Structure formats: structure tokens, C-alpha cells
Amino acid sequence: MFQIQVSTSINGDDTEFSCEADETLLDVLRDRLGMTGSKEGCGTGDCGACSVVVDGRLVCSCLMLGAEAQGREIETIEGMADGTELHPLQQKFLDHAALQCGVCTPGFLVAAKSLLERNDDPTEEEVRYWLAGNLCRCTGYDKIVRAVLDTAKDMRKPAKTKKPAAKKRVKA
Amino acid sequence: MNFQPGKDTLKRNFKTVGTRTPRPDGLDKITGRAQFGADMTAPGMLWGLILRSPHAHARIRKIDTSKAEAVNGVHAVVTAADFGPCPDGVLDVRENIMAREKALYDGHAVAAVAATSRAAAKQALKLIKVDYEVLPHVTDVDEAMKPSAPVINNKLFTKGLDKTPRKPSNVAERFEFGHGDVEAGLKQADLVIERTFKTEATHQGYIEPHACLASMGSDGKGDIWCCTQGHFMVRQVCSALLGMDASALRVTASEIGGGFGGKTTVFIEPVALALSLKSNRPVKVVMSRSEVLRASGPTSSTSIDIKIGMNKDGTITAGDATLRYQGGAFPGSAVPYGAMAAFACYDLKAVRAVGYDVIANRPKQAAYRAPGAPMAAYAVESVVDELCKELDLDPLDVRLKNASSDGSKASYGPNFDVIGLRATLEAARAHPHYKAKLGRNQGRGVACGFWFNFGGETSVSLNVSADGTIGLSVGTPDIGGSRASIGNMAAEELGVPHDKVRCIIADTASLGYNDVTDGSRVTFASGLAAINAARDAIGKMCERAAGIWGIPVEAVTWEDGAARPSSPNAGKHEPLTLADIAAQAGATGGPISGHCEINAEGAGVSFATHLVDTEVDPETGYVKVLRYTVFQDAGKAVHPSYVEGQFQGGAVQGIGWALNEEYIYGKDGTLQNAGFLDYRIPVASDLPMIDAVIVEVPNPGHPYGVRGVGETSIVPPLAAISNSVSDAAGVRMTQLPMSPPRVLKALGRI
Amino acid sequence: MVKVQVWGSLKPALEGADEIELEAASIREVLDQLSDTYPAMKQAIMRGVSVSVDGRMYANAIMVPLKPDSEVFVLPKLVGG
């Protein structure tokens, strides 16, 4: 079958792949590039487990074609931590036990990061509405919302009062 | 020495248990590294897809797969003909995973293909020709029970009646539980209320669809990787369906993206294995969300009659329930558990619960968190609430007055051991939530719930490494943080820090048999087995210390992670820590490990009380949940964060069941809302914070007093929310979900 | 004598008796006697039952010892979520 050649950037790495015209970005990430951190919960844009950021915009990768990645900058869960340095949201999700089964967690983290980049002081309601496109069936959202609010609070602290321990390596 | 319930004293002072340690699988899950069912691939792997019936009920006259087989890239096509004879116990499973003579529901599998690409597999599915003779269907439970209903299985004769009927029907079995003279009890009452309730079917709604990778070799040995609540169950059922030796099949449980009971059976695993057998290639099958909703195992829809008598002082004189649950196209709905759990919160002189297990043209129901109990509790707790309102009594006082307590006779027969229902009721009464003021169009609801909790077959292996760290292998898939809680119990018992223990889920070839992760059994049973395995290892380490010191083993005791002489008489010896002994293990007799293989008994039942405030919009019928507090007995909360998580998650699933979620079938018997857009589970913006209050009444059947906590939390919410909405709306609600149109109708607005 | 009660749908199998008394030292002896005496019980026991002994629930366990005055309930095999 005819395949389309695509050049893109994923988590800062130049990436080339070929895909069929009807393949979604999620299929490409998972099945062609082996990046299975983005999950497919529905394939219809209802659950948010496949959330990625494309040129700064939060999207469901199941609703975007792989071919549309041409020339774009894609960020996925695999690129969220800086080496062994976790993103503060990742550390807070651990601290607050904001995950149970963990299958929705990559999508929540990508979506929450996107929120905090736009709004560093969201209200509980703003967090809840921003994350309304991400389904979690285990937690009832309580601990997730707390983790996001707590991260925002910490990240707003001026840099000099920030303890170096805030970005420590995870011990788990 | 294994823990002896009733003989050994319970431990009450803890170092690790009860603390909020990081979870062992945490890092993998926040970085995208964790491997779930669909995340595994194999060299030469094919993609499997399943063709499903578009009809609710149809005879399959013929299946022509020849055109599909001719598609380039297609390596195997299977139908029911590829599944040969099997033991009676898995006959219904065989029929459910691949239809034989008839398709019994919309979405019933009829054929499957494996091809080198998903595109080729999709193309092949379209070319399979199935000749259907469409038959009359029935999907509603009350309709299915009528004598005029289409009979789905002409070999089904109702069991449990005084006389087996001569004519087949859709009623598979009748169950009855209870004691005392119900009629006399009702006659004594100052007030009797009788009502009928209906609940719609809901789905567990796990975010991860069923997924597996099966690989079958020409030597008859196979492997399956899949997301399941019980990989030993997958091994038993798949090997039985394929005619294999159980030990020839190794099953590895992937990380599991939610189960809630829905992954306690098989759907795609035997199909993938059959495709692999036929193609001689590894085959991956992943369900789409629509397949999950149409063809995995949702709950029963139900219809329930309740009659309860109460005196002016709040004493319940008798309770009577008739429960009708359709469990899809096969017998085996959860109605017996509904009937057993219906009145379990009340200590009654006269009680009766009659259940009917009904079949209908819907997917075979699977367990969903406290299977059968939420609907029964919804109906009973609604009538209790209405009696309290009519008699102007406080609903918590009335429940305290009638509550089951230690030693009282359960409505399903046996006497209770030590239980925590009263403690949860008292905690609720003392909580500020109960006294908070309510505004206009707002109401408050209270309800209690019960679940049995299980023990069951469990194997654990604990290996002491030479550096003094511990590898802990359990066989119960971790669906909510159980590796953390089990690892912490082993660390507690050994007296080592929690991060010296790594708990993993071992595959079926590496460990003895384990029952599935169900019945809230894992933290209890695998935890108990881990404690016993730790005691086994401690015994061996004490022997090594005795040998090193040259004293009898009876003179050695284990305390704070080290072997010590038990008394001054044993001589003066510096304590030998676990790490000291581990370092010398090879030289003192070989590797040290502890084991435990048990059929765990002594699981303590669990109770909860829920409080909820809602606001009803009289213009739109929309119900907003304003405040929610869960009070539940955990016995001992091993990891409080994950105990709270279970309370919160169960409550929110209950909120979905009460307000939004339902299976909607069209006139043609097909499912109308097979997607997350129309089958709407609660989202973050629908909800307030869920306050979780942990009550601890130790279970005498566990060395640390642990009770299962996973399921009870979904039992009270349906009733609590319905009572709250009824309070706010000023009218009794009797049907779930309380979607805006139903609320408006109840308010007389439409 | 051990007092044995049987769950609803199998009550008819006991031919009208609400409760029966048996000499039995273990769950296995109770189930064996029920199977031998009541043909309808045999099938159900083979399908699997849960047994409660003096308030404690046992699933698929037959070696549990009974006291001479134990109260035994034979109940449906429990499944959970």
C-alpha cells in the first residue's frame, strides 16, 4: 500500500517515518515508533489517554493523522521528564497517590502540564474543567486534582526559596 | 509459622504498615514506561480482528470465509468450528467467545482473522459472509420473564422451583434467602412501604480495552501476555478451550488499566490463541472501545420489589425483597449476591429475599465491584429512607437502631464475626458534613452498604538476596496499588525498610496457583500469604543464626529485622541482621526463601456509610453532587492513600451509575451508545472532592486486622444519591440513572 | 450434631426441610452426605459452593474441621469484582 514519508520532531528528536494515509498519529507513535506511553482508551477523542502536544497545542493523537505530523513539533509523555529529573507534576502524582491503574496517567500528565503552561494559578474549577477531557475510572479524580493544584502552588514559588529537593530523583 | 486466626494475637503497632510509601510501579506509570496489555509486540506478529453479530438474536445458517482467506496477508481465519469439545465448566465461555448456532446479542463474536496488517485484517473481515436468520429478541428483564417472550435457550428450565417446569423460559434459576415470619413481621409494623425500582445496565468502564498477545508453537506450548485480573484463570480457561495441558500454556499478566471485575473472565484470549495456533505466528488482539461496550461483560439491568415494615420508634419489623436481574444471554447473573446482600446491614427477626436469574439478548454480564449488591442496596436503602421520612425519624439513628453488629444473624444466614457497621454510622453522625446547612433545591442522602470480601487460593514466594534485599513474587494482578501494600506487609514482618522489598506479579509458570484478583481479596489474602512467607523465611534465618552461634534454634528470636538470642541464658551474641545472615546464606546452607501456599480464610466482611448532598435544577433536571463523604471500615489501612483511593473511586463509579450511565438498546436490540461520548462516565468537572474517612475495626482473621476495601465503596452510592435527590426534589425517585429527563418527569415538568 | 442449612434455589432439594442435622467432622463430610442423600445437591456442589461455618466463609475449602455443634450454611459460590 502507498505510504507517506513524514519528517517531524518528537520530544526534540528529529524523526522520520512512513505511514499509510489513514493511520492516526497514535498508531504511528505506538506501532511504528514503539512509543507506547500514549494509550488508546477509545480511539474517538473521548478519553484523553492519548494526549500529546503538537506545536504547543494539546491534542488527542487518535484524532490526528500521522501524516499531519509533517514539520511539526510533537511532545509526548516519554519526553516529560528531563532525563532522570522528573517534571514536578510527575513527582506530585507519585506523592499524592494520584494514580491507581495508571493507564490514564500519561494523558493526565500531558494535559495538566499544558494547563500549567497557560495558567500557573488555576482554581480547582479550572483544573476540573481543563481535565474534563481526560477520563479516569479508578481515582474519582480527587487526588489528581489535588496533585495538579499542589504542583501549581510549588511551581509559583520564587526560584530561590525552592528547595533543591523539589526536583529530586524519584526514590520509588 | 502460618498465622492462626483466633489463636494468634493481632499486631497493633506498626512501622511500615499504615504509612504512605511510594508505589513500586509508580515511576513506570508516570513516565509512560509501564507495559499494559496492548503495549507488547513480538517478532512476526499478526494483527487479529473479530467479526461481530449486528443482530441481537439470529440463527447462523452459514459462514463463508473463503474470500477473507484469499486476502493477501491473511494467515488465519477462525470460527466456532475451531473450538472443539471442552469440559462442561467452560461451555458457556466457549459459546460466548465465539457464537455457534446462534448469535445471542449485538456484538457476539462470529469469526476472527489474523493478518500481517490491521488494514488487511479489516479488509478480510468485510469479506466474511455470514448468513443470518434474524430471530425475535428481548433485552428488558421484565419483558424477558413474560411467558410470551422469545425463548433464547430452549434447553433452559428454571432451577430452584419446587417442580422443574416442563416448558423452557428465560428464567434460569430462583434463589431464596432469609429467616423468620415475614408476613407476621409486616403485620406488626406501624407503617409498611412497598415500592418497585429499576436500574439500567452499566459497564465497569476501565480505560484500557481488553488486549492480548498470544503465541502458540507447533510443539503445543504457548504463551499469552494480557491484561487480566487473573492470569491463572486465563491459563485454566484457555488451555481447557484449546485442549492443551494447563502447564503447556504460560500466561503473563501485563500492567492492567482497570478491571473492577470486568477482567475476571476471558473474551479475546482464546481467540488470539486459536488464531496463533492456526497461523503459527504470534497474534495480537486489541478490542476497540465499541467492542468493549458491546461484547465484554457489563452489569445486569434489574427490576426490584421491596416491602419493609417499621414501627414508630424506628424498629424494622420485617423486610421482603424480590429481585430480577438479567445477566445477558447466559445464566449466572449476580442476583444471588444481590439477594444475600440486600438486607445485610440490618439485624432483622424476619427477612426474605427472592432472586430470579434471567437471560436476555445482551452480552453475558461480568462481575462489577461487589457484583449484584449496589442495585439491591439501592432499593432497600431507598425504602428505609422513605420510612424514616414518613415517620419523621433521623436516618442515621434508625440505621444505628437496626444495624447488624458483632454476632448478629446475617440476612443471608450465618452470624457475623467482628464488624464495623456501627463504627461507620457513628463516624458519619459525628462528622460536620451531617450537620452542614443545605440551600434551596438541595438535599442530603444517607445509605449503607455491605460486601462479603473473599480469601481464596493464594501462593507467594519471598526470596532473600545476598545483599539483604527481598524479591517478593505474588500471583494476583495489581489493580490498585496492591504491590505497595503487600510489599509493605512483608517489610513490616521482616523488620526491614519498605524500599528493600520489591514486589512483582509472577507469571503462571513461576508461582503456584492463585485465584483471580476479585472479591477485594488481594490485600487480605496475598498480604496474609506474604506475611506467612516472611515468617517462613524468618524461621530459616533464625536457624542460620542458631548455627552460627552454636545454640538451639529455640533460643533465637527475630526482632526489628535481626536474629537475637531470646534470653541471657542463650549466651552473649551480637544480633545478626537480615543482611548479615543473607550475606552468609550460601556458606551456611544455601539460598534463603520463604513460601506460602494457602486457601486463605478469615476474610472479614466490610461495611460503609455514605453521606451525599446534591442540588437539583428544577428547570433542566440536572443533578449536581455538592459534597460527598465516605465512611468505611478498612480493618487496618495498610496504605492509607490507596485505601482512600478505593473509597473515592467506588463512590464516583456509583455516582456515574446513579446519574449518567446506562446501556441504551434500540427497538432492534442493538446497543445505541457504544462509545465514551454517549456512555458517559463521570468526568472531573462533574464532581466535588470526595472525602474519605477510614474507620478501623480490626478483622480477627488477619494478623494485622486487614479487611478488603475495594468493593464495598460502590454499594451505598446509588441509594445515597437517590435519597439525596429525592430529598432535594421532594419526590421519591425509583429508577436509575437519574438523568435530567427522568428527574424532570419525576418533578412533573415533562 | 452439626446443623446444616442450604441456600434458596436448592432448598427444594432438601425435600421440604429447612435445616438438617448431620454427624460430620469437616466440610467435606457435610458435602459428601448432602451429595449422597440429595441428587439435586450433587450437581450444585460440583458446580461449586461457598460454605459458612460458624460465621466464617470458606470458598472451595473442604478440609475445614467442624465442632460438634457447628452451624453450617451452604451458599452460592461467591464471585467478586
Short mmCIF file of C-alpha atoms in Angstrom, two decimals, chain B residues 11-22 484-493 498 523 634-644 694 696 702 704-706:
data_model
loop_
_atom_site.label_atom_id
_atom_site.label_comp_id
_atom_site.label_asym_id
_atom_site.label_seq_id
_atom_site.Cartn_x
_atom_site.Cartn_y
_atom_site.Cartn_z
CA LYS B 11 -0.30 -6.87 65.67
CA ARG B 12 -1.28 -3.30 66.53
CA ASN B 13 1.99 -1.35 66.45
CA PHE B 14 3.41 -0.79 63.03
CA LYS B 15 6.44 0.79 61.43
CA THR B 16 5.71 0.49 57.71
CA VAL B 17 2.08 -0.59 57.57
CA GLY B 18 -0.14 2.48 57.76
CA THR B 19 2.40 4.79 56.11
CA ARG B 20 2.11 6.39 52.67
CA THR B 21 5.16 4.97 50.89
CA PRO B 22 5.85 5.48 47.16
CA ALA B 484 2.80 -1.45 47.58
CA SER B 485 0.53 -2.81 50.31
CA ILE B 486 1.75 -6.41 50.06
CA GLY B 487 5.41 -5.34 49.91
CA ASN B 488 4.88 -3.17 52.98
CA MET B 489 3.36 -6.04 54.94
CA ALA B 490 6.38 -8.24 54.10
CA ALA B 491 8.73 -5.40 55.10
CA GLU B 492 6.82 -4.95 58.37
CA GLU B 493 7.03 -8.62 59.23
CA HIS B 498 9.88 -0.85 52.63
CA THR B 523 -4.50 -7.08 50.15
CA ALA B 634 -10.82 -0.99 56.41
CA GLY B 635 -9.91 -3.17 59.39
CA LYS B 636 -6.38 -1.83 59.11
CA ALA B 637 -5.46 0.54 56.29
CA VAL B 638 -2.13 -0.84 55.08
CA HIS B 639 -1.54 2.02 52.66
CA PRO B 640 -3.99 4.80 53.57
CA SER B 641 -3.62 6.65 50.25
CA TYR B 642 -4.73 3.63 48.26
CA VAL B 643 -7.49 2.83 50.74
CA GLU B 644 -8.81 6.38 50.27
CA ILE B 694 -11.12 5.47 57.19
CA GLU B 696 -10.57 0.71 61.52
CA HIS B 702 -5.78 -11.33 59.52
CA TYR B 704 -2.73 -7.09 61.04
CA GLY B 705 -6.55 -6.87 61.10
CA VAL B 706 -6.85 -6.12 57.38
#
